[in-house]
Coordinates of C-alpha atoms and ligand atoms in Angstrom, one line a residue:
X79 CA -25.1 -24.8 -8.3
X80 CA -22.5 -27.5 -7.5
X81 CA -21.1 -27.2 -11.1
X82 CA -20.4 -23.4 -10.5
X83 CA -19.0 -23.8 -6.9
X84 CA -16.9 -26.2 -8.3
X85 CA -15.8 -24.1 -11.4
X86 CA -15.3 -20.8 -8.7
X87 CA -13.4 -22.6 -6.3
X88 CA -10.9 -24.5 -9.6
X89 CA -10.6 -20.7 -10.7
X90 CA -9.5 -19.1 -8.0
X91 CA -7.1 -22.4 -7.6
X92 CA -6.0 -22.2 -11.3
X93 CA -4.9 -18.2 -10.4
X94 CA -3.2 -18.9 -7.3
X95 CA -1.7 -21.4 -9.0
X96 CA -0.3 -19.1 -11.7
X97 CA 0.4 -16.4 -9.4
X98 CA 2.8 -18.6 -7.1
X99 CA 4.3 -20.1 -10.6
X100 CA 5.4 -16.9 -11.8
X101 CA 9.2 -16.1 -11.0
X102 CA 7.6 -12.4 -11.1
X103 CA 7.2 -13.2 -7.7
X104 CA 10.1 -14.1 -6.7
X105 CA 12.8 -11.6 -5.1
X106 CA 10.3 -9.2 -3.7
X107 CA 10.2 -7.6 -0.7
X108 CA 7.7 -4.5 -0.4
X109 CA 9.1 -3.7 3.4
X110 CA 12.7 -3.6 2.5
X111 CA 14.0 -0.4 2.0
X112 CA 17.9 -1.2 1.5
X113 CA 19.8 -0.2 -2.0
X114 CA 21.8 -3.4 -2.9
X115 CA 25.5 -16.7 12.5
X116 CA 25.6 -12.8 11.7
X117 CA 28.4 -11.1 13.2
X118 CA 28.7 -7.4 13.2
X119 CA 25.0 -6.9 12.6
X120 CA 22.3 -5.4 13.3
X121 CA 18.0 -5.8 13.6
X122 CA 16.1 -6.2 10.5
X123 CA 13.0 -4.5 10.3
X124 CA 10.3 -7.4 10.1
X125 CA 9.6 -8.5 6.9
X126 CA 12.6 -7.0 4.6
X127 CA 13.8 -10.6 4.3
X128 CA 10.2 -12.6 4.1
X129 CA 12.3 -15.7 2.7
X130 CA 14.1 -16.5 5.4
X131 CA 13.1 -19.4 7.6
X132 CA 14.2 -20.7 11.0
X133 CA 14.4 -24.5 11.5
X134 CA 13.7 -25.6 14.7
X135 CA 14.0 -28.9 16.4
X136 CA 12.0 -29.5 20.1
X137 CA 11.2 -25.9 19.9
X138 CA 14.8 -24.6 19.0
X139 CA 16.3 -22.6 16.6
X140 CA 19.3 -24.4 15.1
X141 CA 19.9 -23.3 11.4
X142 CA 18.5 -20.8 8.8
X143 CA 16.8 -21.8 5.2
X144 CA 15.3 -19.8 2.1
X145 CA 11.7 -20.1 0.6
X146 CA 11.8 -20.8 -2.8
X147 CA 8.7 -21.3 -4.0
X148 CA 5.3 -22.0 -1.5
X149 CA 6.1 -25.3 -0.4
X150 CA 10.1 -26.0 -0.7
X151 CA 13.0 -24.4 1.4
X152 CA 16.5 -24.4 0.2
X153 CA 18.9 -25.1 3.6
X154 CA 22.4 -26.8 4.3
X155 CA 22.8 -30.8 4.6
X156 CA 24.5 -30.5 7.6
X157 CA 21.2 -28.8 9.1
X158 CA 20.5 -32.5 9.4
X159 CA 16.8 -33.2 10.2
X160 CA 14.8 -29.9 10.7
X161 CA 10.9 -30.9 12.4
X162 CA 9.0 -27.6 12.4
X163 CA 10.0 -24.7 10.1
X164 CA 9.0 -21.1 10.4
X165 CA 8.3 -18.8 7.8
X166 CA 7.5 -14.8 8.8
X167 CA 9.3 -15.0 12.3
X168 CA 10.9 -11.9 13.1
X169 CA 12.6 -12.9 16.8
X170 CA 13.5 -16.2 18.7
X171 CA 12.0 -15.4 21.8
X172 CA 9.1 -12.8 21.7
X173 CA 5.9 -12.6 19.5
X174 CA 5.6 -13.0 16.0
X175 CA 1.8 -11.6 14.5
X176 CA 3.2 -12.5 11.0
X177 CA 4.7 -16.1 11.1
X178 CA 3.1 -18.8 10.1
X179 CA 4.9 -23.0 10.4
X180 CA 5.0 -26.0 9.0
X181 CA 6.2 -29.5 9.5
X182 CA 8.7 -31.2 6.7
X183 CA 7.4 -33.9 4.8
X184 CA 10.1 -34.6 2.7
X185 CA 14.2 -33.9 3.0
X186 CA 16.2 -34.2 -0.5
X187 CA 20.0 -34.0 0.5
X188 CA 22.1 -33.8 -2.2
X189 CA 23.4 -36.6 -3.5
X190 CA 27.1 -36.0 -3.1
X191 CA 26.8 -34.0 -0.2
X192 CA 30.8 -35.0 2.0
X193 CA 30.5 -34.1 4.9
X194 CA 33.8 -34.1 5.6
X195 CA 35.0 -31.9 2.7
X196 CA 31.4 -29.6 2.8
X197 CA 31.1 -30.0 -0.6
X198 CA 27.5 -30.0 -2.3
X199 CA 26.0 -28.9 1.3
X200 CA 22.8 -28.4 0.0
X201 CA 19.5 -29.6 0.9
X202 CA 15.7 -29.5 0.0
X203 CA 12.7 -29.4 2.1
X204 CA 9.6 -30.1 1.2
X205 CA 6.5 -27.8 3.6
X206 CA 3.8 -30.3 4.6
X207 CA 1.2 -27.7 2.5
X208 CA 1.9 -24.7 1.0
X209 CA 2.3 -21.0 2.2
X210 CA 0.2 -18.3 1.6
X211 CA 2.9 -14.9 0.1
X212 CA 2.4 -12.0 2.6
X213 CA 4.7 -8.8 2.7
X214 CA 6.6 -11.1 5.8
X215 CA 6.0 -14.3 3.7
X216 CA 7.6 -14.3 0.2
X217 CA 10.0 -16.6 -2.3
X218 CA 13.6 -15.6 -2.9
X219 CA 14.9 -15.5 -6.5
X220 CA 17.8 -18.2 -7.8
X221 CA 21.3 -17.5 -9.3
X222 CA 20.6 -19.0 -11.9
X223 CA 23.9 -21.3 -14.0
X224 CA 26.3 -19.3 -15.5
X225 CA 25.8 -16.1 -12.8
X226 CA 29.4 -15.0 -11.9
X227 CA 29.5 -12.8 -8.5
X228 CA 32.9 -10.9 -8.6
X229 CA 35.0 -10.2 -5.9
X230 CA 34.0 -7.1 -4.7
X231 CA 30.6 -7.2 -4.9
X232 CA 28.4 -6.6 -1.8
X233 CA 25.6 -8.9 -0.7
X234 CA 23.2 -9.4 1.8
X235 CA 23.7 -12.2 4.9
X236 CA 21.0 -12.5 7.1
X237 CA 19.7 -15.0 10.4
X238 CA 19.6 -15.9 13.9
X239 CA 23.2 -17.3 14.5
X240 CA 25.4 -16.4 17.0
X241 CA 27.0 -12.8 17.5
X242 CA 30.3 -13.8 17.9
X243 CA 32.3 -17.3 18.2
X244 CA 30.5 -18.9 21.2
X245 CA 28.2 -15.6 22.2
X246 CA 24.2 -16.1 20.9
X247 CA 22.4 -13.6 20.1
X248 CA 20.7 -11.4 23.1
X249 CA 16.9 -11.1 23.9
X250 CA 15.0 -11.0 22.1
X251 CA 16.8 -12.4 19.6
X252 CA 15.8 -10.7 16.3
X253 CA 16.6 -11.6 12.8
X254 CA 20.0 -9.9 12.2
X255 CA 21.4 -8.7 8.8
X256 CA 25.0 -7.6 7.8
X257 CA 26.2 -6.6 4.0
X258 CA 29.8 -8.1 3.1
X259 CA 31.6 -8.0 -0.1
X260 CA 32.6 -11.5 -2.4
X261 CA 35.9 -13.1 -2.1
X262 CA 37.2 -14.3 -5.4
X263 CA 37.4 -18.3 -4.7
X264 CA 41.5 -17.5 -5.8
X265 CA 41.7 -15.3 -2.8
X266 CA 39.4 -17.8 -1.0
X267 CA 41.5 -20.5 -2.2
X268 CA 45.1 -19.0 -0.8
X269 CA 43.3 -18.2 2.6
X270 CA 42.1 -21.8 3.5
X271 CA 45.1 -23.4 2.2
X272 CA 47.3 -23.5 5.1
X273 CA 44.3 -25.3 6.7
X274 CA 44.1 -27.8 3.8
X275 CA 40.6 -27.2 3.0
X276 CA 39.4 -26.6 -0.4
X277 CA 37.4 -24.0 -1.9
X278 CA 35.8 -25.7 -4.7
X279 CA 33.7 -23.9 -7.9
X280 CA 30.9 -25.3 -6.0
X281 CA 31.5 -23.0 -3.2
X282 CA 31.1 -19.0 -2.8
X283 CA 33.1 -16.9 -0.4
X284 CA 32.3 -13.5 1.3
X285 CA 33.6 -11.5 4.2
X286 CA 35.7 -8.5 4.7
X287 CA 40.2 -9.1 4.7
X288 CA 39.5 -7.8 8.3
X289 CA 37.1 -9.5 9.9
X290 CA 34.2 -8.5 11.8
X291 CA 31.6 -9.4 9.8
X292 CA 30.4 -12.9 9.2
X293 CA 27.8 -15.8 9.2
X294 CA 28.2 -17.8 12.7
X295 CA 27.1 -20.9 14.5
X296 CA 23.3 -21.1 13.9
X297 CA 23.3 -19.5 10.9
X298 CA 23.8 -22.6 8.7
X299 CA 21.7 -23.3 5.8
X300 CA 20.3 -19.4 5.6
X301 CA 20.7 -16.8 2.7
X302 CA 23.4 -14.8 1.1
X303 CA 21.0 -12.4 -1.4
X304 CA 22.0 -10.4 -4.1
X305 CA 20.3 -7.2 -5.2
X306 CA 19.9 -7.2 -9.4
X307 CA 18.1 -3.6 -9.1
X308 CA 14.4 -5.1 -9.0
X309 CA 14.9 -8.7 -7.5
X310 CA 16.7 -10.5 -4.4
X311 CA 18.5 -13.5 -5.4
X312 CA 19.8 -16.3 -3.5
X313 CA 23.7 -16.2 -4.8
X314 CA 24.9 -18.8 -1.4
X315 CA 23.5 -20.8 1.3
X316 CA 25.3 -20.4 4.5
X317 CA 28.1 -23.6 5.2
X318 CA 30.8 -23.4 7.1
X319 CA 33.8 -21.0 7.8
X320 CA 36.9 -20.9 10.8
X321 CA 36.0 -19.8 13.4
X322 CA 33.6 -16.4 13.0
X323 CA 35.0 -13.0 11.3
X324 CA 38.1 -14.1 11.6
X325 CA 40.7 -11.6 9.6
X326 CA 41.0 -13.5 6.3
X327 CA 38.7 -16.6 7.0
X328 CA 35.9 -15.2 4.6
X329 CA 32.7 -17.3 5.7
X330 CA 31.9 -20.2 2.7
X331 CA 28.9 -20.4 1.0
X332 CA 27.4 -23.3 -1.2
X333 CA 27.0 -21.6 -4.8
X334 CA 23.5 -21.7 -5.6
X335 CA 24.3 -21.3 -9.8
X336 CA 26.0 -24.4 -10.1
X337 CA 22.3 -26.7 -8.8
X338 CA 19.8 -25.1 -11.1
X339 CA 19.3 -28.3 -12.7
X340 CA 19.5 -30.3 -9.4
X341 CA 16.9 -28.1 -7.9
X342 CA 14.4 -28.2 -11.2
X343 CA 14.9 -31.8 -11.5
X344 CA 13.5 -32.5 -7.6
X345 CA 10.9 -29.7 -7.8
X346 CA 8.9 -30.8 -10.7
X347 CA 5.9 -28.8 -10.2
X348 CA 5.7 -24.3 -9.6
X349 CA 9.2 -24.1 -10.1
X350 CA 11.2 -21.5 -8.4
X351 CA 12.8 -18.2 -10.1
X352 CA 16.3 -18.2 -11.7
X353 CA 17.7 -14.7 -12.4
X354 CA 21.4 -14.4 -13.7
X355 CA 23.8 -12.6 -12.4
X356 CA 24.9 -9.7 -12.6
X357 CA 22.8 -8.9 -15.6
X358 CA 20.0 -11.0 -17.6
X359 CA 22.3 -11.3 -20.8
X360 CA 25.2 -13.3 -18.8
X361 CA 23.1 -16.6 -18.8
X362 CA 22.3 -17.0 -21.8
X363 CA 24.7 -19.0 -23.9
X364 CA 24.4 -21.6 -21.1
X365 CA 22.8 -25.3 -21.8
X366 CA 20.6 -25.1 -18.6
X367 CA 20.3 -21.3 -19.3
X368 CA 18.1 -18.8 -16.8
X369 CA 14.8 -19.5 -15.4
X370 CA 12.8 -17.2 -18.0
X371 CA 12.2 -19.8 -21.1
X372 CA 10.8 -22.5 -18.6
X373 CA 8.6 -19.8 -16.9
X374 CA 6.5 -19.7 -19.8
X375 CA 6.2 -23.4 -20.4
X376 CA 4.4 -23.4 -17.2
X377 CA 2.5 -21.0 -17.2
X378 CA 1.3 -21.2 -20.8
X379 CA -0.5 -24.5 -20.8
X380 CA -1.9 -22.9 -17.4
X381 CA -3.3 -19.7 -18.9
X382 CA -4.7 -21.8 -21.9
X383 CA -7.0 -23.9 -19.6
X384 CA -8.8 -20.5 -18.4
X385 CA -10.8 -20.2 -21.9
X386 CA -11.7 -24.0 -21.8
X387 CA -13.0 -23.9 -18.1
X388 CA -14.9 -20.9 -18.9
X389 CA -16.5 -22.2 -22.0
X390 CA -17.1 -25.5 -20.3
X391 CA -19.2 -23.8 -17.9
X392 CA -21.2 -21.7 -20.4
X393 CA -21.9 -25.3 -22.4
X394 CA -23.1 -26.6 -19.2
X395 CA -25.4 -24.6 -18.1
Ligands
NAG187 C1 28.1 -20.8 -18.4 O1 28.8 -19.8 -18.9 C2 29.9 -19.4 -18.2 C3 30.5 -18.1 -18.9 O2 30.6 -18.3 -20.3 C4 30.9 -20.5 -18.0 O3 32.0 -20.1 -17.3 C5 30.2 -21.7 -17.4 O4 31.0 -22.8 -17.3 C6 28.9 -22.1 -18.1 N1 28.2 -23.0 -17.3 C7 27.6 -24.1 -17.9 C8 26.9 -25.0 -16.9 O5 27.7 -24.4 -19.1
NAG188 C1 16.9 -8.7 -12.8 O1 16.1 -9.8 -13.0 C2 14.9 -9.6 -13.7 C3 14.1 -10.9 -13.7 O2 14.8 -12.0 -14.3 C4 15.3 -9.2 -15.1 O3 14.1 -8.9 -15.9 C5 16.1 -7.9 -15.1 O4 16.6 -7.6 -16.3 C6 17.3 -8.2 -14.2 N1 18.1 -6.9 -14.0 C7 19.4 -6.9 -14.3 C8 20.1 -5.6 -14.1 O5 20.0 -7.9 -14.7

């Protein structure tokens, strides 16, 4: 009777286990029904982005993050340390049936992370035990190397940053969403030259040549997503910008493609999902390629061990 508890309760492990491994489940979200610091915004219905996290320090939100697999969060370094994360929350300041939190056991800043130049502002926190994926709860895909996101293109920004340079968001302060098109980093380049910052191939840049719609204060560390027609992937993390929606100040991103093999080299175990962009075919000639080929290698030797567990209890008994 033990043996079979036992055998039940490693089975059921083994398939959560497989199920949370699989990229298949990355990019999903069941309640969003769209086609493709947030200013110019608007609500999200709970749940269309069931990635997105709010880092909070003595009770209070201060920067955004992504869930990338059940127990790591992909945020900015400069959202230096973060104490209780919540996954599932829908707004700051009213109830939330479908959030769920955890503490941070371990913070992985990159390793050349300036802060005075932004560059490599990226940073990985480790959940003090995993989640549990819900329709509000889920893992965001990966650019993975070699995705290109031309200018042009329209993406996804989403969090609980402020509405306007200096003006946070209003009661009940909901998670707010606003699409915005790439910047080519040339055209990012020329526009924060005069300020004598640099937009390295490290960095990703979005936002309209007019202005009124942007990532702001408080937004930090959270998602710019990417619809590939089935999946959401993580193309930026939120960094900095000047000022907020500022006529031809796009908002800077930290390019997610350009640390798939930092990411995979501190996440060892249940890797996360890299999809290229814009298409499946555009990674491939790459070194550190797309997430697909590794997919397998983990869940191979997984899926093998079902046949020797189930034997193993039939020889037992
Ligand atoms: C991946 O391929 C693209 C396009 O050929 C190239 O620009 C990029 O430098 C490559 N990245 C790596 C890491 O080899
Ligand atoms: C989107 O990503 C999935 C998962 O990697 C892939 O199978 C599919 O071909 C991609 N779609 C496009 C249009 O690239």
């Amino acid at each position: 009777v033990k043996f079979q508890t036992f055998f039940k309760l490693s089975l059921l492990e083994i398939i959560k286990f497989v199920l949370h491994s699989v990229s298949g489940v990355c990019g999903l979200a069941p309640l969003n029904t769209k086609t493709s610091k947030i200013v110019g915004g608007e609500d999200a219905t709970p749940g269309a982005w069931p990635w997105q996290v709010s880092l909070t320090r003595s009770g209070t939100h201060f920067c955004g993050g992504s869930l990338i697999n059940s127990q790591w969060v992909l945020t900015a370094a400069h959202c230096l340390p973060s104490l209780v994360v919540y996954i599932g929350r829908d707004t700051q300041q009213s109830t939330n049936p479908n959030e769920v939190s955890r503490t941070v056991t371990q913070i992985i800043n990159h390793p050349d992370y300036n802060s005075d130049t932004s560059e490599n502002d990226m940073s990985l926190l480790r959940l003090s035990s995993a989640v549990d994926f819900t329709n509000y709860i889920r893992p965001v895909c990966l650019a993975a190397s070699g995705s290109t996101f031309a200018g042009g293109t329209d993406v996804w920004i989403t969090g609980w940053g402020d509405i306007n340079s200096g003006v946070s968001l209003p009661f009940p302060e909901r998670l707010q969403e606003v699409s915005v098109p790439i910047v080519s980093n040339t055209q990012c380049s020329a526009d924060y030259q005069a300020n004598s910052i640099s937009i390295t191939d490290n960095m990703l840049c979005a936002g309209l040549r007019e202005g009124g719609k942007d990532s702001c204060q408080g937004d930090s560390g959270g998602p710019l997503v990417y619809k590939n027609s089935t999946k959401w992937v993580l193309g930026g993390v939120v960094s900095f910008g000047i000022g907020c929606a500022l006529p031809n100040f796009p908002g800077v991103y930290a390019r997610v493609s350009k640390y798939e093999s930092w990411i995979k080299s501190q996440i060892t175990s249940n890797q996360p999902g890299f999809v290229c962009v814009p298409n499946s075919d555009g990674c491939s000639n790459n070194g550190t390629g797309s997430g697909a080929p590794h997919l397998t290698a983990v869940s191979f030797p997984l899926l093998m061990s079902l046949p020797l567990f189930i034997f193993s209890a039939f020889a037992l008994e």
